[in-house]
Every structure is written in structure tokens, then in C-alpha cells.
Coordinates of C-alpha atoms in Angstrom, one line a residue:
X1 CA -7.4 -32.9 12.7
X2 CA -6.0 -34.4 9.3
X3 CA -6.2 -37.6 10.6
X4 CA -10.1 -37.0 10.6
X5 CA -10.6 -35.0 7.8
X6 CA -11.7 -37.5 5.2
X7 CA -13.2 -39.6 7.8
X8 CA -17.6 -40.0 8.0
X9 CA -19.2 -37.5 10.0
X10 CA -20.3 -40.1 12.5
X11 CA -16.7 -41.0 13.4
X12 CA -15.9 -37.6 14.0
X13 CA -19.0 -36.7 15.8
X14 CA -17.7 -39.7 18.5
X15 CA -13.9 -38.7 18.2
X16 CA -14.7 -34.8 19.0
X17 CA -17.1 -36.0 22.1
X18 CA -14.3 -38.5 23.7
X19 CA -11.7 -35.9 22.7
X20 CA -13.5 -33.3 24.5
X21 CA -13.8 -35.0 27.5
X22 CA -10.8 -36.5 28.0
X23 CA -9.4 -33.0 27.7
X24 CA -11.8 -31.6 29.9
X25 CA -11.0 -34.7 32.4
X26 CA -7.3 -33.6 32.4
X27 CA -7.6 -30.5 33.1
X28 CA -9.8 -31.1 36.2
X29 CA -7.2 -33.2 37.5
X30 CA -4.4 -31.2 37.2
X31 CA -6.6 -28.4 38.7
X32 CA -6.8 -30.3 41.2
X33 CA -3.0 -31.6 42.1
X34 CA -2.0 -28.0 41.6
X35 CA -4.9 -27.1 44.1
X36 CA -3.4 -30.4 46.4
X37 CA 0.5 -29.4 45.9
X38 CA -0.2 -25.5 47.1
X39 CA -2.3 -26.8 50.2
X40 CA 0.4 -29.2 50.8
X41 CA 2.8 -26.7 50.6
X42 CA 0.7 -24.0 52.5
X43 CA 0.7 -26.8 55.4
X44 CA 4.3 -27.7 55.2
X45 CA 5.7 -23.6 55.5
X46 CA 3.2 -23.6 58.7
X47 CA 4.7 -26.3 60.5
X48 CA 8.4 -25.4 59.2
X49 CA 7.9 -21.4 60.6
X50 CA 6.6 -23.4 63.7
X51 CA 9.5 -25.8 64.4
X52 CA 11.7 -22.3 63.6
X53 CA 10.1 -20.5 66.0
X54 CA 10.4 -23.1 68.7
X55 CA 14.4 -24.5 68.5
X56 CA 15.0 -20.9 68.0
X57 CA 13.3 -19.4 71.6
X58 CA 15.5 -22.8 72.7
X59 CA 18.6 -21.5 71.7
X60 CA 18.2 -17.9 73.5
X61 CA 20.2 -18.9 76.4
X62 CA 22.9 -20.5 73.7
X63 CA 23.7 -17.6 72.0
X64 CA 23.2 -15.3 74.8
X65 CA 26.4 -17.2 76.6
X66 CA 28.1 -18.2 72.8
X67 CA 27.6 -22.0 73.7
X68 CA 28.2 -23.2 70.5
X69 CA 27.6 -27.2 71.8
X70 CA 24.1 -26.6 73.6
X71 CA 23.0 -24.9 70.5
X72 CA 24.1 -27.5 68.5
X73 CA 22.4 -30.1 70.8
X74 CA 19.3 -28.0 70.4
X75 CA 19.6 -28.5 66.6
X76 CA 20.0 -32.5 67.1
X77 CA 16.0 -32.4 68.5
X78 CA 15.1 -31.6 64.2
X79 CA 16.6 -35.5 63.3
X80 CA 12.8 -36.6 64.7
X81 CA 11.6 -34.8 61.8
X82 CA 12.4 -36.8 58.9
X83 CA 10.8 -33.9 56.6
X84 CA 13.6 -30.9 57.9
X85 CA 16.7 -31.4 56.4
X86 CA 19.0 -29.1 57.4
X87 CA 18.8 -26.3 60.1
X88 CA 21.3 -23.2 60.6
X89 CA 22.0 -21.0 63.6
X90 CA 23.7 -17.6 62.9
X91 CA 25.2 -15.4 65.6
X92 CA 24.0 -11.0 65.9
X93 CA 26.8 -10.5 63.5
X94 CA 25.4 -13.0 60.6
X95 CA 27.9 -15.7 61.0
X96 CA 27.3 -19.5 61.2
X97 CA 26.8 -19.9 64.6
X98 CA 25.6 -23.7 64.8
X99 CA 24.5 -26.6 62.1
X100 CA 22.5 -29.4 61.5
X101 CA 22.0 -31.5 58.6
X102 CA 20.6 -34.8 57.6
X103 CA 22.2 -37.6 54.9
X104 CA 22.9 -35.7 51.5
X105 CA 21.5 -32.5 52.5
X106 CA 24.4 -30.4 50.7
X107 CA 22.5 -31.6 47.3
X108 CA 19.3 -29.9 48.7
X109 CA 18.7 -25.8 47.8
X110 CA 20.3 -23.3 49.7
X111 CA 18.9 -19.7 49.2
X112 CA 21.3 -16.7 50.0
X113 CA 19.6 -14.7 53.1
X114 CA 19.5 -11.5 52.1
X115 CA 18.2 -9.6 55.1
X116 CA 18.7 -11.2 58.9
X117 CA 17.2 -8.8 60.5
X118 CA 13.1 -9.7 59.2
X119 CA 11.5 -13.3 58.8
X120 CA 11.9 -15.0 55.2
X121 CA 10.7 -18.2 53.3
X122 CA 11.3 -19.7 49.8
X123 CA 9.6 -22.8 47.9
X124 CA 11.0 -24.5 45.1
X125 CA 9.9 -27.5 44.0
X126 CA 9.5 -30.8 46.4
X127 CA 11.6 -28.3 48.7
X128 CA 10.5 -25.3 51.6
X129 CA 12.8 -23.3 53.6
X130 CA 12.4 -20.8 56.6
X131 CA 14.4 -17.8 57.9
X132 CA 13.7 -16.1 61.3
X133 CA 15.2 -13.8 63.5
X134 CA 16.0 -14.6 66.8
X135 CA 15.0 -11.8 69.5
X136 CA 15.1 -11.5 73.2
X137 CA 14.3 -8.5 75.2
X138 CA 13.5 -6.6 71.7
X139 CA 17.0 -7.2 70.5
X140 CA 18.7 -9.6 67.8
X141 CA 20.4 -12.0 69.2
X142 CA 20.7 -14.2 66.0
X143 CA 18.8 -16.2 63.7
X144 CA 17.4 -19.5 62.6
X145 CA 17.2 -21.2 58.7
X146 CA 15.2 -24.4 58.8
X147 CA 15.1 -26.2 55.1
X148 CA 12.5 -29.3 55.1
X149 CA 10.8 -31.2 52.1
X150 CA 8.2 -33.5 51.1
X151 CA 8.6 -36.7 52.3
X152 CA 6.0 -38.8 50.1
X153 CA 5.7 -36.4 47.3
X154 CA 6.2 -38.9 44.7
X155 CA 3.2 -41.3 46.3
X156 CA 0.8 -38.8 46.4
X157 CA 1.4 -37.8 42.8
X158 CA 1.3 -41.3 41.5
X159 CA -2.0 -41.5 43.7
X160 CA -3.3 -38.8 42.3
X161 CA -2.6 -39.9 38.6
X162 CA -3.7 -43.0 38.8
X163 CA -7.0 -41.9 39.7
X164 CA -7.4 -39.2 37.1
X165 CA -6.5 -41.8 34.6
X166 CA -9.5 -43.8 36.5
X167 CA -11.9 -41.5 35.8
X168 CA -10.9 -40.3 32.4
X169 CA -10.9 -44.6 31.1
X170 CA -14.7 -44.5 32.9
X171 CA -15.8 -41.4 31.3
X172 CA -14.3 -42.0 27.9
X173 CA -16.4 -45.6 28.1
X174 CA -19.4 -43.2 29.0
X175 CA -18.8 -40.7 26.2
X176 CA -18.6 -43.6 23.8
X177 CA -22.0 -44.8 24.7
X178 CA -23.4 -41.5 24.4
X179 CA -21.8 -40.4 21.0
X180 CA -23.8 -43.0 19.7
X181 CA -27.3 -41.8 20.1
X182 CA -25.4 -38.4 19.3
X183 CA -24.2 -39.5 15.7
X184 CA -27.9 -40.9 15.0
X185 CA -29.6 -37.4 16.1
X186 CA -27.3 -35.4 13.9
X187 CA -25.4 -37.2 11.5
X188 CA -28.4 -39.3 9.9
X189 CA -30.2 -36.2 9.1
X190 CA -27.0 -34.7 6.9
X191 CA -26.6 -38.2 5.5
X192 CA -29.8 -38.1 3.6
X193 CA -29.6 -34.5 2.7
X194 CA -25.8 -35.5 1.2
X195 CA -27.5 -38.6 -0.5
X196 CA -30.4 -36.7 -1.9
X197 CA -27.6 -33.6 -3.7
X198 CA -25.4 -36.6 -4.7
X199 CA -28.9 -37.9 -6.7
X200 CA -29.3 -34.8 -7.7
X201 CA -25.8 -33.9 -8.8
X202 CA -26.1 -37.8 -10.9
X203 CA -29.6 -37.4 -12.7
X204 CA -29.7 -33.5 -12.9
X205 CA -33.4 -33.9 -12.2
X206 CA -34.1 -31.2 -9.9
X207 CA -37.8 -32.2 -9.0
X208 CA -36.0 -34.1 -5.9
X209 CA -36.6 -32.7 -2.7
X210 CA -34.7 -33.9 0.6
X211 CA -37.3 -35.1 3.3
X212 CA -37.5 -33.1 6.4
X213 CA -37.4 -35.0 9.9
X214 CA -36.8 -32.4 12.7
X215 CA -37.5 -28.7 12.8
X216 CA -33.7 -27.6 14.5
X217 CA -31.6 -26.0 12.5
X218 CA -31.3 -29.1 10.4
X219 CA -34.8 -28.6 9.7
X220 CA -34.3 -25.0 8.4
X221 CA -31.2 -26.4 6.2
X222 CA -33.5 -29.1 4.5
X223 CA -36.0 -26.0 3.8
X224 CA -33.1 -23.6 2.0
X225 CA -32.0 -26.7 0.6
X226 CA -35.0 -27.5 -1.2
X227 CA -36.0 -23.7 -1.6
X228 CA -32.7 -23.3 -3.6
X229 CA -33.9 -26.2 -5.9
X230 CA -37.3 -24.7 -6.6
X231 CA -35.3 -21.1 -7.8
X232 CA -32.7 -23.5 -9.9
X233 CA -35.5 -25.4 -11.3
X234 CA -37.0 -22.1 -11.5
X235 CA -33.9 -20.2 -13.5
X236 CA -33.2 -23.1 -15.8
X237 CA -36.5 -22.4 -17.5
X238 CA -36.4 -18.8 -17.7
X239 CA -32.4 -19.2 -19.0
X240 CA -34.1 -21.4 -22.0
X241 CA -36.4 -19.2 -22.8
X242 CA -34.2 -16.5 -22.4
X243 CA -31.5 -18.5 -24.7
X244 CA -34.1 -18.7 -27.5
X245 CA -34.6 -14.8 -27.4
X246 CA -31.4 -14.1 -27.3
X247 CA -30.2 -16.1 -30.5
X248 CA -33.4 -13.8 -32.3
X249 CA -31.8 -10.9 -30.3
X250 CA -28.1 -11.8 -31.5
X251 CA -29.1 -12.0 -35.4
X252 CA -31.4 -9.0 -35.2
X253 CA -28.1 -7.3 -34.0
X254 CA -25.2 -8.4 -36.1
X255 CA -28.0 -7.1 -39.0
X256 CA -28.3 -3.9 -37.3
X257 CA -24.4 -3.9 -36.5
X258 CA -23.5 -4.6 -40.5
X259 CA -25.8 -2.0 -41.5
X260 CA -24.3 0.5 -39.0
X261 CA -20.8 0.0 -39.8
X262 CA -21.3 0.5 -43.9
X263 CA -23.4 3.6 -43.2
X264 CA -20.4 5.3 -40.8
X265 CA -17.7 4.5 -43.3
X266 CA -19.6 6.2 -45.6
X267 CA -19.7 9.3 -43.0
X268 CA -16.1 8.9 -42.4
X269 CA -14.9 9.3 -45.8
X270 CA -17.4 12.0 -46.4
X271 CA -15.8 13.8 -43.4
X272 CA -12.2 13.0 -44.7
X273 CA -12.8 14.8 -47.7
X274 CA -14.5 17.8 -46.2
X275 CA -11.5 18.3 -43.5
X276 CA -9.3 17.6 -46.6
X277 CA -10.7 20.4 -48.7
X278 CA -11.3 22.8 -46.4
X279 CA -7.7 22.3 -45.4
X280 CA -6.7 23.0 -48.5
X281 CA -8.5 26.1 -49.2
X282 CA -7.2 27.6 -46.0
X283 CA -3.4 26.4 -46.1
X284 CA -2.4 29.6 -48.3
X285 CA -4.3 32.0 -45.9
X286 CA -2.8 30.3 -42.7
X287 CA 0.9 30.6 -44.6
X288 CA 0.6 34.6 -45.1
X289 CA -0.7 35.1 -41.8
X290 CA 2.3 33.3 -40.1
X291 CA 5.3 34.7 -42.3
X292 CA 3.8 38.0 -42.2
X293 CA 5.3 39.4 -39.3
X294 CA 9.1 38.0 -40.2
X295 CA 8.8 39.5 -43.7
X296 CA 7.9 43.2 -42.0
X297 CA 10.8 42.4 -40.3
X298 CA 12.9 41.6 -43.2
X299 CA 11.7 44.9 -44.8
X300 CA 12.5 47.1 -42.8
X301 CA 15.8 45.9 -42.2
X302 CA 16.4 45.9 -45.7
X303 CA 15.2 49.7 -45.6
X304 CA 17.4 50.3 -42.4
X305 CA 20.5 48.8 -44.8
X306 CA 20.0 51.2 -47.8
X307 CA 20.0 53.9 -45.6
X308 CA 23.5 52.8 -44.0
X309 CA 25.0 51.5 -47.5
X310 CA 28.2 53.4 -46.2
X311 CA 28.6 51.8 -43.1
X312 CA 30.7 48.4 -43.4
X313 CA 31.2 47.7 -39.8
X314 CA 28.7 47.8 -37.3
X315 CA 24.8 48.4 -37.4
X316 CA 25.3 47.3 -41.3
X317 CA 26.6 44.1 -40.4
X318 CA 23.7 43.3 -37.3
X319 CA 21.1 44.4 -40.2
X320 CA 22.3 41.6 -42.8
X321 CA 22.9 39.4 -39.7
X322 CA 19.2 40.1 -39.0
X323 CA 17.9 39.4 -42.8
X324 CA 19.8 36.1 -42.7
X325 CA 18.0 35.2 -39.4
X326 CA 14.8 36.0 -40.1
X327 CA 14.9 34.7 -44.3
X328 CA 15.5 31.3 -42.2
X329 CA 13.0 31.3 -39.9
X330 CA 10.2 32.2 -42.8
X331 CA 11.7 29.0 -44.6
X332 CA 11.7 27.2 -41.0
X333 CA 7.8 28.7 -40.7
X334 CA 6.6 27.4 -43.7
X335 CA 8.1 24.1 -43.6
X336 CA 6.3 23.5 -40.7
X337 CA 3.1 25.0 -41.7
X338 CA 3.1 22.6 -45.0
X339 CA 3.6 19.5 -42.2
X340 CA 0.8 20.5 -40.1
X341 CA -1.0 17.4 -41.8
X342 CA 2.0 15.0 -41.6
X343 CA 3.1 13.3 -38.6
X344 CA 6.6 12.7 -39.1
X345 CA 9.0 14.0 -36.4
X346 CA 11.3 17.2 -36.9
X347 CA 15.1 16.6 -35.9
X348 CA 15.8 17.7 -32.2
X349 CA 18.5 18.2 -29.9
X350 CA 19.9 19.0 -26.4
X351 CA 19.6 22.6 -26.7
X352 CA 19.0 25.5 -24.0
X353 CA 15.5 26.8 -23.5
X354 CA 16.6 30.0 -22.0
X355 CA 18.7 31.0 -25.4
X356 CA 15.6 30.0 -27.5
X357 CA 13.2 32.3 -25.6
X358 CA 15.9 34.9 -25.9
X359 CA 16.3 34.5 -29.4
X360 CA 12.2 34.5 -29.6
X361 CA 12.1 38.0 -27.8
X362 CA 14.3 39.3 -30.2
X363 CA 12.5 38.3 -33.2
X364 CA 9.3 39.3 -31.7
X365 CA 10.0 43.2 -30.6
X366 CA 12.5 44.2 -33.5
X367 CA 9.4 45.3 -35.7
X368 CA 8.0 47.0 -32.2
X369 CA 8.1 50.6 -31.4
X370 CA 10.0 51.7 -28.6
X371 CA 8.0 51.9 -25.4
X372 CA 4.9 50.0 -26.6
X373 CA 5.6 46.9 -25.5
X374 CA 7.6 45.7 -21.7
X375 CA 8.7 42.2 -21.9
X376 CA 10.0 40.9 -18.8
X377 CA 12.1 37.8 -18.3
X378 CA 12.4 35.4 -15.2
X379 CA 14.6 32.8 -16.5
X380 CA 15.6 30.1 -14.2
X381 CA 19.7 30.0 -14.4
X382 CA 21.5 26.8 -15.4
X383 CA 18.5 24.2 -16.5
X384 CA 19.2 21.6 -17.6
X385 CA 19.4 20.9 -21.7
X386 CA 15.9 20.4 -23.1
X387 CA 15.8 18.0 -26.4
X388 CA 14.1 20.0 -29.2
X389 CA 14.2 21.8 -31.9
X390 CA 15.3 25.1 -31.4
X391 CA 13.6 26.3 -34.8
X392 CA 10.4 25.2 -33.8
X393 CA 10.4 26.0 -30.5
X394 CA 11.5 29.6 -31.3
X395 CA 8.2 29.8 -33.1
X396 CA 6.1 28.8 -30.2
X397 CA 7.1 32.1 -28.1
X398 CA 7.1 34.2 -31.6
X399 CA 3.5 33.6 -31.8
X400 CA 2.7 33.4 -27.9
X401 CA 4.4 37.2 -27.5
X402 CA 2.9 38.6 -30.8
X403 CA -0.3 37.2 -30.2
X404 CA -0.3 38.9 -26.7
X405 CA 0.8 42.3 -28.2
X406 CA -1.7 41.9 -31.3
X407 CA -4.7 41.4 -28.5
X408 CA -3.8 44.6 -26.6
X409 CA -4.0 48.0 -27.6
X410 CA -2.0 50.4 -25.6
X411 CA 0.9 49.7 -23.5
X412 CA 1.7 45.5 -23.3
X413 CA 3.5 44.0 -20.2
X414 CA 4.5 40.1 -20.6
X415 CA 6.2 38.7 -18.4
X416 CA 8.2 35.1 -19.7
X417 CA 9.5 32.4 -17.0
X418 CA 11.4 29.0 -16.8
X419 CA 12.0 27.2 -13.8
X420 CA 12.8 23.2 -13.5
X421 CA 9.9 20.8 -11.6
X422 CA 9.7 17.1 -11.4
X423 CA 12.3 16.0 -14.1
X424 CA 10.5 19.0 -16.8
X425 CA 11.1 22.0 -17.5
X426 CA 7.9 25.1 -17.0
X427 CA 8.1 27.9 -19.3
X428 CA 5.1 30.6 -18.7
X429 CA 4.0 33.5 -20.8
X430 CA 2.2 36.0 -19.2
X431 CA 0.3 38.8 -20.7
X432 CA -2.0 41.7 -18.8
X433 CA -4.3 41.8 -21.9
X434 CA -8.0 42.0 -22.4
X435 CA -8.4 38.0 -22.0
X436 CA -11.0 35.6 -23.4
X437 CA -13.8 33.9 -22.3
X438 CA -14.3 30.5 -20.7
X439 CA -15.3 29.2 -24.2
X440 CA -12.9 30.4 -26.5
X441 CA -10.9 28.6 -24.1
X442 CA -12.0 25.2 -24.5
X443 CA -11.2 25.9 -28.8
X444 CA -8.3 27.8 -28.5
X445 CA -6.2 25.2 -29.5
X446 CA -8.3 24.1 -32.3
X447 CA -7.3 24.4 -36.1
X448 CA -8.7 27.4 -38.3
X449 CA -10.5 28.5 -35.0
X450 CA -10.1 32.4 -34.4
X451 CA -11.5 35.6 -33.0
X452 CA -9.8 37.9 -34.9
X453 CA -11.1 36.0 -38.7
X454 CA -12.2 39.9 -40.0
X455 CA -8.0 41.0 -39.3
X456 CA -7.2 38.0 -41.4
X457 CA -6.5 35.5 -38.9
X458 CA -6.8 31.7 -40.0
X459 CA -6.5 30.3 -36.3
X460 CA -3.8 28.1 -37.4
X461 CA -0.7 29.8 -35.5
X462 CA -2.0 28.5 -31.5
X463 CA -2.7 25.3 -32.9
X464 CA 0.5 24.9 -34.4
X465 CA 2.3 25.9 -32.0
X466 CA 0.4 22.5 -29.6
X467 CA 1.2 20.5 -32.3
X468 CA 4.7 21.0 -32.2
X469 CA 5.1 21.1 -28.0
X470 CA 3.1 17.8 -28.2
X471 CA 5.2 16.3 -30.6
X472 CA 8.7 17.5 -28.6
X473 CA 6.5 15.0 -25.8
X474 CA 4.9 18.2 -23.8
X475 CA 2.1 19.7 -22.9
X476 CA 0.5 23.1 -23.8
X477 CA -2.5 24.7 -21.5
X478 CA -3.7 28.0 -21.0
X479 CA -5.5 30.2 -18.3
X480 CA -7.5 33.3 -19.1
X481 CA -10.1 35.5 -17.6
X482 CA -11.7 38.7 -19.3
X483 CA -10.2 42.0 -18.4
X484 CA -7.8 40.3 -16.6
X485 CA -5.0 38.4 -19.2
X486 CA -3.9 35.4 -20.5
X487 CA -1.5 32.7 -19.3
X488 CA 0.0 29.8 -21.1
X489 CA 1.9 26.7 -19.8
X490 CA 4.4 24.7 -21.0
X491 CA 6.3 21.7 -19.7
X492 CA 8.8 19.8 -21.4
X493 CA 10.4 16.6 -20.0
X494 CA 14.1 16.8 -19.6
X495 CA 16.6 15.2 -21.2
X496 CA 19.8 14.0 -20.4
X497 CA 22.5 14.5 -23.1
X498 CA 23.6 10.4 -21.8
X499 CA 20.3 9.8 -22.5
X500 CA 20.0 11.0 -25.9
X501 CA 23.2 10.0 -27.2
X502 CA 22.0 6.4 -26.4
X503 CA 19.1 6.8 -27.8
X504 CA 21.0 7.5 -31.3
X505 CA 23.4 4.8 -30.5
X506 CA 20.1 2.3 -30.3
X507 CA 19.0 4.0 -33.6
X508 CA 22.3 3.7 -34.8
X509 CA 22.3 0.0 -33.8
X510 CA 18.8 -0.8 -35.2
X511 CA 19.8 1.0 -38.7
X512 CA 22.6 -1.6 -38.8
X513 CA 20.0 -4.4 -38.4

């Protein structure tokens, strides 16, 4: 095939013809020997089970009497046969009774009989052979194995070659002669269309048209051919036009664009300062609403302490363990609250979730009066460390449980979980509160946005609290229903402490540089 691939069509339109029937050609012929060679075989088992059949009812009275010679003389009758080459005699008890075998007939096949008591036959090759058992009276007496060939094998192979290649030499002459009206029906035709596209291709004038000669399948090719050059001649003049609008379009546009981008920097720095001011007038509100709960707490412990001045071990020393604690987190608090508009990270750490939320709990009930609220904790044992900071993290679950307890009047149930899922760690707080609706939903997480804006409530403390699980590389989502409770989700990735200290060592590293 490669050797025609860049060859004209009209050679390969009288190579494919000739190849085809020569193959065609050979393939009869050696239908037909293997058609001969069975028949000839067919014939040859016939006459070999014959011959069996009749030296064996010859050789009854011989193994009747065991007279080895007169069988053997029986076998001597087979040398008129110049196409049986050996023949063997075998006693009732399978043994080798009597022989006979012409020149060389050791180097002919010898097939193991498997069963002398039913008639067998093999053929391999040039080569036939015949078993039989020998019966008299119902009984085996014995059997016969006659092995015969074909005597002119070869001649009638070379026969038959010779005049396959006979016909195949007159057909292929006949083939030739008829490939060449062939190439003029159906390679002239694609010629002229091939000349007429390279014209085309040359000139690029596509007013050509290729002429149309027959009404085959050619005929139909010349008509698409010449169809696809009216649409081409057809697009070319709508793309110019289309080109010209397009160029009025473009600087219509970049007008339009220029215009469009001066006006909405002038709306973006318009909106800057609004969200800057309005910021600002709220930051003081959104600070006494988050460090109001820990100073409460500080106060009465303070009160709890001059009532136990006394007392130096003990409840004294928890109470001033307590101040300490909670003067740190409002400094923590109000740190964070004055980089809500800044986006550099805080400092973070392996550290355990399961402490933090403890800690958080604490915090979060010691201003609580007995029996009001029920917090319930299903902390997963032994996670893994989390990398954050446990300051700001504390924070989150401050505002999560007080914001639960805040919502509901009457007794409060939460219920707080960890557990460990695809390389992060869960943490759920759970309320059975009043709920909120599917659209204080979708702004729950939004800055300055509140229900509760007549009890003094900015709306800064949920968004704060996403901003900092976002920037420890989390996520924060929540589920609610009315009259039913709230649910919020967070997942922090998990880190390794191998993994962290080569994160600083790459710090380290890149400090150096």
C-alpha cells in the first residue's frame, strides 16, 4: 500500500484490479487442490480399508492354526501395491503376529493402536493408514494395520500449480486490458475536478466551476463541489461587509468601554468611602458589644474576691486566676476586632481543639446561672493537633454558645461535637433554640448585619468569627429552621506537627535569603 500511495489514481485503479484478481485467482486454486487432495485421500482410505479387509479374511485360517509363515506369505500379495507400504498382523492377545514392509518403510508414520478391538484410520500428510479387527465366527481372532501413501503426489501438485499459474498469467493480461477503460471511466472525471480546485486554490477566483460529465456519484460530487463554491463565494462577500461593520462596531465600543470604565471607578471609590465610614462609625459599637460579656465576667469575679479577701488558698486564687484569663481574652477580643479590616495573618500553632472548646465552655457559662443553661459535650478522643490560634479560636465557640443562649429564653440545651473526616477536623454547635429563617440565613455571616440591632447588637461577632475560621484555612456554615434550632459547622484541615515545623524551617530558610 505505501508503495502506491503517492502514485496517480490511474495506476492504482489498474494495480487494485490485477491485485484483486490475482488474489481472487489463488484462492480458487487452492480451493480447489484442497478440494483434489481430500477426494484423493477419501479414495485412497477406501481402497486401503478394502485391501485390509481382504488379506485379513485371508489370514483367518493362519491365525486360527498360529502359522506364522502362511500369514506372512499372505502379506507378500501387498508388494503389487506399490502405494501400501507396510502391513502388520497381530495375534487375539495384541502381539505382532506377522509383517510386511517395503524399502525404507521404518521412515514412514507409525500411529500407536489404541484399541484392537474396533476398526481405526489416520491421515497425515502424503501418508494413510488402516486398522481392523479380524473376526471369525463373532470372535477376535486378531487384527490387521495396513499403512499406504501417495504414489504421484508430487506430479499432481506440480500439475495443478502450473495451471493455476496459467490461468492467473491469462487473467492478469485480461485484467490489464480492462483496467484501462476502467481508469478512463473513473479516473478522468476526478482529474478535472482535481485540476479545476488546483486553479482555484492558484488564482483564488472562485467564479470557476468544474464541468459535470456523468450523473453517478461523481456527478453528485461535481454538484457539492461547485455548490460549496457558490456558499464560499457567497460568505466572502458577507465576511467584507461584515468586516467593515465590525471596525464601526469595534470603535463605537472601545468609546463606550472608555466611558464605562471612568464612570465605575468613580462608583468604586464612592463605595470605598461609604464602607470606610460606615465602618468607622460602627467599630466602637461592635467593640462594646463583644467585650461586654468578659467584662461581666470580670465583675463579678472581682465582687466574688472582695467577699473572700480572707481566703488565700483556694476559691481566692481560681477567682484571680479567672480575672487574669478573662483581662486577656478582652485584650485578645479587641485586637482582633481592630483587624477585622486588615488581612494580615495572626500567629498559629499545633494546638488541641478539644482543650479550646473546653476552655470556650468555661468562659461562656461562668456569668450563667445555675440550671439555665445544659451544655453538652461529644468530643472525639485523641484528634489529631489542629494548627491555630487557640485565642481566636476560643472566641469562635464564646460567641457560638452565647449567641445560642442570648436567642433563647427559658431553659438552653447545646450540644458541642468534634470528630476527625477526610484529613479535617468537624466541630458542631448545636442549639434547640427558636431558629431563623431561610433569609437571615443567606446574611448571617455578613458584617454589621443583625436581628437583635434594638438589644445593641452590631452584627459584627458571627462575621468575625468566619473571618477568622477562614483565615485558619476553614470553612464556617450553618443550618437553621424556625422553632426548630440552629446548627453551625466547622471544619478545619489538619495539620501535622512535621508539617508545620517545615513549614517554619522553609520560612526560616527564605528569611535567610
Amino acid at each position: 500500500m505505501r508503495l502506491l500511495r503517492n502514485r496517480s489514481i490511474q495506476k492504482k485503479i489498474t494495480a487494485v484490479v490485477m491485485v484483486v484478481t490475482a488474489a481472487a485467482l489463488v484462492l480458487v486454486g487452492l480451493l480447489f487442490l484442497v478440494i483434489d487432495l481430500s477426494r484423493l485421500q477419501g479414495s485412497l482410505l477406501s481402497e486401503v480399508r478394502t485391501v485390509a479387509s481382504i488379506v485379513g479374511g485371508n489370514s483367518k485360517a493362519a491365525l486360527e492354526f498360529d502359522d506364522a509363515a502362511a500369514a506372512t506369505q499372505n502379506l507378500s500379495v501387498l508388494v503389487e501395491d506399490p502405494r501400501v507400504t507396510a502391513a502388520r498382523l497381530y495375534s487375539d492377545e495384541n502381539e505382532l503376529f506377522a509383517a510386511f514392509e517395503s524399502a525404507g518403510a521404518r521412515d514412514y508414520p507409525h500411529h500407536k493402536i489404541l484399541d484392537f478391538s474396533r476398526e481405526q484410520q489416520w491421515a497425515k500428510g502424503r501418508f494413510v493408514s488402516v486398522f481392523q479387527p479380524i473376526l471369525h465366527k463373532g470372535k477376535r481372532i486378531g487384527g490387521i494395520w495396513v499403512l499406504a501413501a501417495f504414489s504421484d503426489m508430487e506430479k499432481r501438485l506440480l500439475e495443478h500449480l502450473l495451471i493455476v499459474l496459467g490461468v492467473i498469467a491469462i487473467a492478469a493480461f485480461a485484467a490489464y486490458l480492462l483496467s484501462g477503460r476502467l481508469r478512463d471511466l473513473i479516473a478522468l472525471p476526478i482529474l478535472h475536478l482535481a485540476e479545476t480546485a488546483r486553479e482555484i486554490s492558484e488564482k483564488g477566483d472562485y467564479s470557476l466551476r468544474a464541468s459535470k460529465e456523468t450523473e453517478d456519484e461523481m456527478g453528485q460530487l461535481v454538484d457539492r463541489f461547485n455548490q460549496m463554491l457558490d456558499e464560499i463565494s457567497r460568505q466572502n462577500t458577507e465576511i467584507r461587509k461584515n468586516e467593515e461593520l465590525l471596525k464601526v462596531l469595534n470603535e463605537q465600543l472601545e468609546q463606550k468601554v472608555l466611558e464605562r470604565t471612568r464612570e465605575l471607578r468613580e462608583s468604586q471609590e464612592l463605595l470605598r468611602r461609604s464602607e470606610r465610614l460606615a465602618s468607622i462609625g460602627t467599630l466602637a459599637e461592635g467593640l462594646a458589644h463583644e467585650i461586654r460579656n468578659p467584662l461581666n465576667s470580670i465583675l463579678l469575679a472581682t465582687q466574688f474576691a472582695t467577699r473572700n479577701k480572707s481566703t488565700v488558698e483556694g476559691p481566692l486564687k481560681e477567682v484571680f486566676e479567672s480575672i487574669t484569663r478573662e483581662a486577656k481574652r478582652c485584650a485578645a477580643i479587641i485586637k482582633n476586632v481592630l483587624l477585622f479590616s486588615r488581612t494580615e495573618p495572626t500567629e498559629k500553632r499545633p494546638s488541641d481543639i478539644n482543650s479550646v472548646i473546653k476552655a470556650a465552655v468555661r468562659s461562656s457559662t461562668s456569668t450563667v446561672r445555675v440550671g439555665e443553661v445544659e451544655i453538652k459535650l461529644a468530643l472525639a478522643p485523641e484528634l489529631p493537633s489542629v494548627r491555630l490560634n487557640p485565642t481566636e479560636m476560643e472566641q469562635v465557640f464564646i460567641n457560638l454558645i452565647i449567641n445560642a443562649i442570648e436567642a433563647t429564653s427559658g431553659q438552653v440545651t447545646i450540644t458541642v461535637s468534634t470528630k476527625a473526616s477526610d484529613e479535617r477536623v468537624v466541630c458542631v454547635v448545636e442549639d434547640n433554640g427558636p431558629g431563623v429563617s431561610e433569609e437571615v440565613v443567606k446574611h448571617i455571616f455578613d458584617p454589621f448585619y443583625s436581628t437583635k440591632r434594638h438589644k445593641g447588637n452590631t452584627g459584627l461577632g458571627l462575621s468575625l468569627c468566619y473571618g477568622i475560621v477562614t483565615d485558619h484555612g476553614g470553612s464556617m456554615r450553618v443550618r437553621s429552621a424556625l422553632g426548630v434550632g440552629t446548627t453551625f459547622i466547622i471544619e478545619l484541615p489538619l495539620r501535622s506537627l512535621e508539617a508545620h515545623e517545615e513549614e517554619e524551617s522553609m520560612k526560616g530558610k527564605d528569611q535567610e535569603k
